[in-house]
Amino acid sequence: MRKGVSRALALFMVMVPLFAGNSWAAARIPVFVSILPQKFFVERIGKDLVDVQVMVAPGASPHTYEPKPAQMAALSKAQVYFAIGVTFERAWLTKISSANPGMKIVHTDQGIQKIPMAVHRHEEEKDDEREHPDHGALDPHVWLSPPLVMVQARNILTALQEADPSHRSEYEANYKDFVSMLVDLDGELRGILAGKGRLQFMVFHPAWGYFAHSYGLEQVPIEIEGKEPKPAQLKKLIEHAREHQIKVVFVQPQFSSRSAEQVAREIGGRVAFVDPLALNWAENLREAASKFKAAVK
Ligand code: ZN
């Protein structure tokens, strides 16, 4: 009998901190984001007031992602969904929204002027462009430019303040810290890439259009409208790389890179990784800037 009581007491002692931990976690606002860099942004502004879940798992592509049944279930408990305009959202946002009609959907890319997805054209082909005005999609990779992340940060701040008005001032203070960090990072990236003229970098999937635009670089994509290039197009890319003394072809972990390897082989260069979807967002951009710079020595 005594043994039973003390065992129950011991169990109670173990459970109390567990429950305390749980109720503390439950006080956080459950929110969803589409991709890992957004987790970085929302956590900068929400700190420990938010619990952020990411839809597109590490290694998956936000262009083709399909949410898992467990994620659709988890959505029913979320208070806010931070959309960013990546391709899979187009197909899923209605379903995501109907999984939890009470959940607020925030378009963090609101207020950003998007540019067309980059397609490589050789000089002699430029005339065609006039006959076939932009028919491609707009570039969704707005999280790779610190000035554009400032716009997203503002949208995130507004949404968190609306969802949790009792912590308005905390969110505001965190937001200000985040923006000053973005200003510093922007200056740092300018510093790394300064004096490089119109540096060209070749990349399989053209995720770096806004980054290139912000820092005066030129992105030369290998992928053409989401597909591997045809042999004739590949030949032109190889010629272009030779002409411009490009020695590195960038790829990202989420895409296959056969044609990138082929170009690298033909120009006697190498393939290198830059990840547009890393969680450690700021450090990742610093690294990417250094790699782009080193690629044209
Ligand atoms: Zn992409």
Tab-separated table of C-alpha atoms and ligand atoms in Angstrom:
chain	number	residue	atom	x	y	z
A	1	MET	CA	0.000	0.000	0.000
A	2	ARG	CA	2.674	2.476	1.146
A	3	LYS	CA	4.783	1.512	-1.799
A	4	GLY	CA	1.832	2.286	-4.116
A	5	VAL	CA	1.385	5.749	-2.594
A	6	SER	CA	5.028	6.690	-2.863
A	7	ARG	CA	5.090	5.429	-6.402
A	8	ALA	CA	2.062	7.589	-7.188
A	9	LEU	CA	3.780	10.530	-5.525
A	10	ALA	CA	6.933	9.947	-7.519
A	11	LEU	CA	4.878	9.787	-10.690
A	12	PHE	CA	3.141	13.013	-9.691
A	13	MET	CA	6.489	14.739	-9.171
A	14	VAL	CA	7.529	13.696	-12.661
A	15	MET	CA	4.242	14.732	-14.266
A	16	VAL	CA	4.005	18.220	-12.732
A	17	PRO	CA	6.941	19.725	-14.589
A	18	LEU	CA	5.753	17.936	-17.733
A	19	PHE	CA	2.329	19.533	-17.501
A	20	ALA	CA	3.874	22.850	-16.606
A	21	GLY	CA	6.036	22.554	-19.712
A	22	ASN	CA	3.019	21.709	-21.830
A	23	SER	CA	0.826	24.551	-20.659
A	24	TRP	CA	3.712	26.934	-21.246
A	25	ALA	CA	4.116	25.609	-24.797
A	26	ALA	CA	0.374	25.850	-25.381
A	27	ALA	CA	0.539	29.559	-24.572
A	28	ARG	CA	2.619	30.120	-27.684
A	29	ILE	CA	0.738	31.091	-30.805
A	30	PRO	CA	0.761	28.133	-33.201
A	31	VAL	CA	1.612	29.375	-36.694
A	32	PHE	CA	2.594	27.806	-39.994
A	33	VAL	CA	5.005	28.990	-42.668
A	34	SER	CA	5.644	27.530	-46.112
A	35	ILE	CA	9.461	27.393	-46.140
A	36	LEU	CA	12.382	27.284	-43.675
A	37	PRO	CA	13.712	30.862	-44.188
A	38	GLN	CA	10.268	32.134	-43.119
A	39	LYS	CA	10.683	30.275	-39.818
A	40	PHE	CA	13.821	32.361	-39.312
A	41	PHE	CA	11.874	35.584	-40.029
A	42	VAL	CA	8.813	34.791	-37.898
A	43	GLU	CA	10.937	33.618	-34.958
A	44	ARG	CA	12.959	36.834	-35.075
A	45	ILE	CA	9.766	38.834	-34.547
A	46	GLY	CA	7.726	36.360	-32.489
A	47	LYS	CA	10.632	34.927	-30.428
A	48	ASP	CA	9.206	32.557	-27.759
A	49	LEU	CA	5.680	33.903	-28.164
A	50	VAL	CA	5.223	31.808	-31.312
A	51	ASP	CA	5.491	28.142	-32.206
A	52	VAL	CA	6.434	27.913	-35.886
A	53	GLN	CA	5.804	24.839	-38.031
A	54	VAL	CA	7.241	24.582	-41.546
A	55	MET	CA	5.258	23.089	-44.409
A	56	VAL	CA	8.027	22.257	-46.932
A	57	ALA	CA	10.406	19.831	-45.219
A	58	PRO	CA	14.179	20.245	-45.613
A	59	GLY	CA	15.276	18.836	-48.960
A	60	ALA	CA	11.847	19.168	-50.607
A	61	SER	CA	11.041	21.679	-53.340
A	62	PRO	CA	8.479	24.443	-52.675
A	63	HIS	CA	7.630	24.320	-56.379
A	64	THR	CA	6.144	20.837	-56.238
A	65	TYR	CA	5.473	20.148	-52.547
A	66	GLU	CA	2.379	18.243	-51.407
A	67	PRO	CA	1.443	18.664	-47.723
A	68	LYS	CA	1.344	15.447	-45.656
A	69	PRO	CA	-1.937	14.329	-44.021
A	70	ALA	CA	-0.349	14.915	-40.571
A	71	GLN	CA	0.419	18.519	-41.591
A	72	MET	CA	-3.141	19.083	-42.748
A	73	ALA	CA	-4.266	17.820	-39.319
A	74	ALA	CA	-1.789	20.093	-37.508
A	75	LEU	CA	-3.151	23.049	-39.489
A	76	SER	CA	-6.465	22.705	-37.669
A	77	LYS	CA	-4.724	24.015	-34.511
A	78	ALA	CA	-2.823	26.859	-36.193
A	79	GLN	CA	-3.834	30.477	-35.718
A	80	VAL	CA	-1.934	32.045	-38.616
A	81	TYR	CA	-0.552	30.745	-41.925
A	82	PHE	CA	2.237	32.878	-43.361
A	83	ALA	CA	2.134	32.378	-47.141
A	84	ILE	CA	4.962	33.738	-49.316
A	85	GLY	CA	3.783	32.994	-52.855
A	86	VAL	CA	5.783	29.815	-53.595
A	87	THR	CA	4.367	27.585	-56.311
A	88	PHE	CA	2.833	24.827	-54.186
A	89	GLU	CA	0.667	27.398	-52.367
A	90	ARG	CA	-1.237	28.059	-55.598
A	91	ALA	CA	-2.501	24.489	-55.611
A	92	TRP	CA	-2.891	24.069	-51.845
A	93	LEU	CA	-3.859	27.336	-50.208
A	94	THR	CA	-7.592	26.767	-50.676
A	95	LYS	CA	-7.321	23.309	-49.086
A	96	ILE	CA	-5.063	24.683	-46.345
A	97	SER	CA	-7.632	27.357	-45.660
A	98	SER	CA	-10.578	24.955	-45.587
A	99	ALA	CA	-8.680	22.689	-43.144
A	100	ASN	CA	-9.102	25.519	-40.631
A	101	PRO	CA	-11.416	28.358	-41.707
A	102	GLY	CA	-10.637	30.241	-38.462
A	103	MET	CA	-6.936	30.446	-39.329
A	104	LYS	CA	-5.769	33.778	-40.720
A	105	ILE	CA	-3.844	33.536	-43.990
A	106	VAL	CA	-1.235	36.278	-44.291
A	107	HIS	CA	0.405	36.998	-47.649
A	108	THR	CA	3.843	38.110	-46.510
A	109	ASP	CA	4.837	38.957	-50.101
A	110	GLN	CA	2.152	41.646	-50.237
A	111	GLY	CA	3.608	44.956	-51.429
A	112	ILE	CA	6.520	43.334	-53.280
A	113	GLN	CA	6.846	44.090	-56.980
A	114	LYS	CA	7.766	40.737	-58.535
A	115	ILE	CA	10.026	40.257	-61.544
A	116	PRO	CA	9.639	37.548	-64.225
A	117	MET	CA	11.467	34.279	-63.627
A	118	ALA	CA	14.912	34.483	-65.234
A	119	VAL	CA	15.438	32.797	-68.594
A	120	HIS	CA	18.796	32.885	-70.307
A	121	ARG	CA	18.794	34.365	-73.805
A	122	HIS	CA	21.760	34.930	-76.018
A	123	GLU	CA	22.270	38.340	-77.642
A	124	GLU	CA	21.013	37.216	-81.051
A	125	GLU	CA	17.816	35.895	-79.470
A	126	LYS	CA	16.874	39.140	-77.763
A	127	ASP	CA	14.724	40.152	-80.754
A	128	ASP	CA	12.419	37.203	-80.119
A	129	GLU	CA	11.606	38.666	-76.755
A	130	ARG	CA	9.672	41.477	-78.383
A	131	GLU	CA	7.567	39.056	-80.386
A	132	HIS	CA	6.954	36.835	-77.384
A	133	PRO	CA	6.457	39.209	-74.485
A	134	ASP	CA	6.856	37.676	-71.066
A	135	HIS	CA	4.770	34.541	-70.907
A	136	GLY	CA	6.584	33.020	-67.963
A	137	ALA	CA	5.652	33.032	-64.300
A	138	LEU	CA	6.734	35.673	-61.833
A	139	ASP	CA	9.747	34.869	-59.688
A	140	PRO	CA	8.607	33.630	-56.248
A	141	HIS	CA	12.060	33.685	-54.536
A	142	VAL	CA	11.478	36.961	-52.656
A	143	TRP	CA	13.090	35.702	-49.411
A	144	LEU	CA	16.615	35.892	-50.847
A	145	SER	CA	16.898	39.687	-50.847
A	146	PRO	CA	17.251	41.466	-47.465
A	147	PRO	CA	15.477	44.656	-48.702
A	148	LEU	CA	12.477	42.518	-49.715
A	149	VAL	CA	12.603	40.662	-46.412
A	150	MET	CA	12.070	44.049	-44.734
A	151	VAL	CA	8.677	44.235	-46.488
A	152	GLN	CA	7.863	40.686	-45.365
A	153	ALA	CA	8.937	41.511	-41.798
A	154	ARG	CA	6.477	44.389	-41.695
A	155	ASN	CA	3.645	42.085	-42.844
A	156	ILE	CA	4.637	39.488	-40.239
A	157	LEU	CA	4.691	42.137	-37.499
A	158	THR	CA	1.207	43.404	-38.368
A	159	ALA	CA	-0.213	39.865	-38.393
A	160	LEU	CA	1.340	38.897	-35.029
A	161	GLN	CA	0.125	42.100	-33.402
A	162	GLU	CA	-3.386	41.403	-34.649
A	163	ALA	CA	-3.293	37.764	-33.531
A	164	ASP	CA	-1.876	38.598	-30.096
A	165	PRO	CA	-2.586	42.256	-29.206
A	166	SER	CA	-1.438	41.839	-25.575
A	167	HIS	CA	2.183	41.520	-26.777
A	168	ARG	CA	2.117	44.338	-29.323
A	169	SER	CA	5.115	46.157	-27.899
A	170	GLU	CA	7.295	43.024	-27.678
A	171	TYR	CA	6.646	42.267	-31.346
A	172	GLU	CA	7.385	45.868	-32.248
A	173	ALA	CA	10.729	45.818	-30.383
A	174	ASN	CA	11.742	42.469	-31.918
A	175	TYR	CA	10.775	43.756	-35.349
A	176	LYS	CA	12.981	46.826	-34.944
A	177	ASP	CA	15.945	44.637	-33.946
A	178	PHE	CA	15.321	42.407	-36.941
A	179	VAL	CA	15.166	45.338	-39.358
A	180	SER	CA	18.426	46.780	-38.067
A	181	MET	CA	19.989	43.321	-38.472
A	182	LEU	CA	18.689	43.303	-42.073
A	183	VAL	CA	20.203	46.735	-42.718
A	184	ASP	CA	23.571	45.519	-41.394
A	185	LEU	CA	23.404	42.330	-43.454
A	186	ASP	CA	22.508	44.299	-46.580
A	187	GLY	CA	25.581	46.510	-46.045
A	188	GLU	CA	27.764	43.482	-45.441
A	189	LEU	CA	26.606	41.771	-48.656
A	190	ARG	CA	27.241	44.987	-50.604
A	191	GLY	CA	30.725	45.024	-49.084
A	192	ILE	CA	31.444	41.419	-50.090
A	193	LEU	CA	30.268	41.985	-53.668
A	194	ALA	CA	31.596	45.526	-54.157
A	195	GLY	CA	33.855	46.241	-57.113
A	196	LYS	CA	32.832	43.089	-58.945
A	197	GLY	CA	31.241	44.945	-61.854
A	198	ARG	CA	28.362	43.037	-63.307
A	199	LEU	CA	29.464	39.683	-61.953
A	200	GLN	CA	27.845	36.737	-63.711
A	201	PHE	CA	27.118	33.498	-61.935
A	202	MET	CA	25.672	30.378	-63.501
A	203	VAL	CA	23.062	28.431	-61.579
A	204	PHE	CA	20.841	25.465	-62.398
A	205	HIS	CA	17.559	26.650	-60.823
A	206	PRO	CA	17.258	30.461	-61.028
A	207	ALA	CA	16.329	31.155	-57.395
A	208	TRP	CA	18.714	34.114	-57.008
A	209	GLY	CA	17.045	36.728	-59.222
A	210	TYR	CA	16.139	39.169	-56.424
A	211	PHE	CA	19.499	38.643	-54.731
A	212	ALA	CA	21.252	39.389	-58.042
A	213	HIS	CA	19.042	42.429	-58.575
A	214	SER	CA	19.793	43.796	-55.098
A	215	TYR	CA	23.556	43.449	-55.427
A	216	GLY	CA	24.173	44.204	-59.103
A	217	LEU	CA	24.951	40.650	-60.187
A	218	GLU	CA	23.760	38.751	-63.217
A	219	GLN	CA	22.208	35.324	-62.808
A	220	VAL	CA	22.655	32.938	-65.744
A	221	PRO	CA	20.164	30.082	-65.336
A	222	ILE	CA	20.619	26.624	-66.835
A	223	GLU	CA	17.079	25.402	-66.199
A	224	ILE	CA	14.621	26.696	-68.799
A	225	GLU	CA	11.033	27.241	-67.668
A	226	GLY	CA	11.411	24.579	-65.006
A	227	LYS	CA	12.985	22.014	-67.329
A	228	GLU	CA	16.432	20.690	-68.148
A	229	PRO	CA	17.795	22.485	-71.241
A	230	LYS	CA	17.630	20.775	-74.635
A	231	PRO	CA	20.977	19.836	-76.260
A	232	ALA	CA	21.026	22.979	-78.468
A	233	GLN	CA	20.288	25.199	-75.472
A	234	LEU	CA	22.933	23.421	-73.429
A	235	LYS	CA	25.454	24.053	-76.188
A	236	LYS	CA	24.695	27.791	-76.061
A	237	LEU	CA	25.058	27.842	-72.283
A	238	ILE	CA	28.453	26.174	-72.561
A	239	GLU	CA	29.531	28.749	-75.164
A	240	HIS	CA	28.282	31.530	-72.927
A	241	ALA	CA	30.188	30.162	-69.924
A	242	ARG	CA	33.400	29.946	-71.987
A	243	GLU	CA	32.968	33.473	-73.333
A	244	HIS	CA	32.479	34.921	-69.880
A	245	GLN	CA	35.122	32.731	-68.206
A	246	ILE	CA	32.585	31.202	-65.860
A	247	LYS	CA	34.259	28.407	-63.883
A	248	VAL	CA	31.612	27.395	-61.350
A	249	VAL	CA	28.092	26.113	-61.919
A	250	PHE	CA	25.844	26.409	-58.880
A	251	VAL	CA	23.230	23.866	-57.900
A	252	GLN	CA	20.918	23.490	-54.919
A	253	PRO	CA	20.251	20.339	-52.906
A	254	GLN	CA	16.545	20.212	-53.887
A	255	PHE	CA	17.127	19.749	-57.633
A	256	SER	CA	18.922	17.192	-59.756
A	257	SER	CA	21.935	18.639	-61.504
A	258	ARG	CA	22.848	16.482	-64.481
A	259	SER	CA	22.996	19.341	-66.958
A	260	ALA	CA	24.891	21.488	-64.432
A	261	GLU	CA	27.518	18.754	-64.170
A	262	GLN	CA	27.632	18.495	-67.938
A	263	VAL	CA	28.253	22.250	-68.336
A	264	ALA	CA	30.919	22.171	-65.608
A	265	ARG	CA	32.686	19.276	-67.332
A	266	GLU	CA	32.629	21.010	-70.727
A	267	ILE	CA	34.096	24.256	-69.396
A	268	GLY	CA	36.657	22.498	-67.195
A	269	GLY	CA	35.010	23.990	-64.137
A	270	ARG	CA	33.229	22.610	-61.100
A	271	VAL	CA	29.804	22.342	-59.506
A	272	ALA	CA	29.174	24.078	-56.156
A	273	PHE	CA	26.195	24.205	-53.801
A	274	VAL	CA	24.199	27.246	-52.765
A	275	ASP	CA	20.984	26.550	-50.868
A	276	PRO	CA	18.128	29.052	-51.263
A	277	LEU	CA	16.132	27.285	-48.527
A	278	ALA	CA	18.505	27.090	-45.549
A	279	LEU	CA	17.037	27.806	-42.114
A	280	ASN	CA	20.160	29.676	-41.032
A	281	TRP	CA	19.129	32.404	-43.432
A	282	ALA	CA	21.500	35.320	-42.715
A	283	GLU	CA	24.667	33.232	-42.509
A	284	ASN	CA	23.579	31.366	-45.623
A	285	LEU	CA	23.311	34.621	-47.630
A	286	ARG	CA	26.798	35.674	-46.481
A	287	GLU	CA	28.136	32.318	-47.622
A	288	ALA	CA	26.312	32.546	-50.968
A	289	ALA	CA	27.731	36.038	-51.606
A	290	SER	CA	31.265	34.795	-50.915
A	291	LYS	CA	30.777	31.790	-53.185
A	292	PHE	CA	29.424	33.914	-56.071
A	293	LYS	CA	32.363	36.274	-55.636
A	294	ALA	CA	34.923	33.452	-55.572
A	295	ALA	CA	33.386	31.883	-58.686
A	296	VAL	CA	34.626	34.609	-61.032
A	297	LYS	CA	38.258	35.042	-59.975
B	1	ZN	ZN	12.698	27.843	-56.648
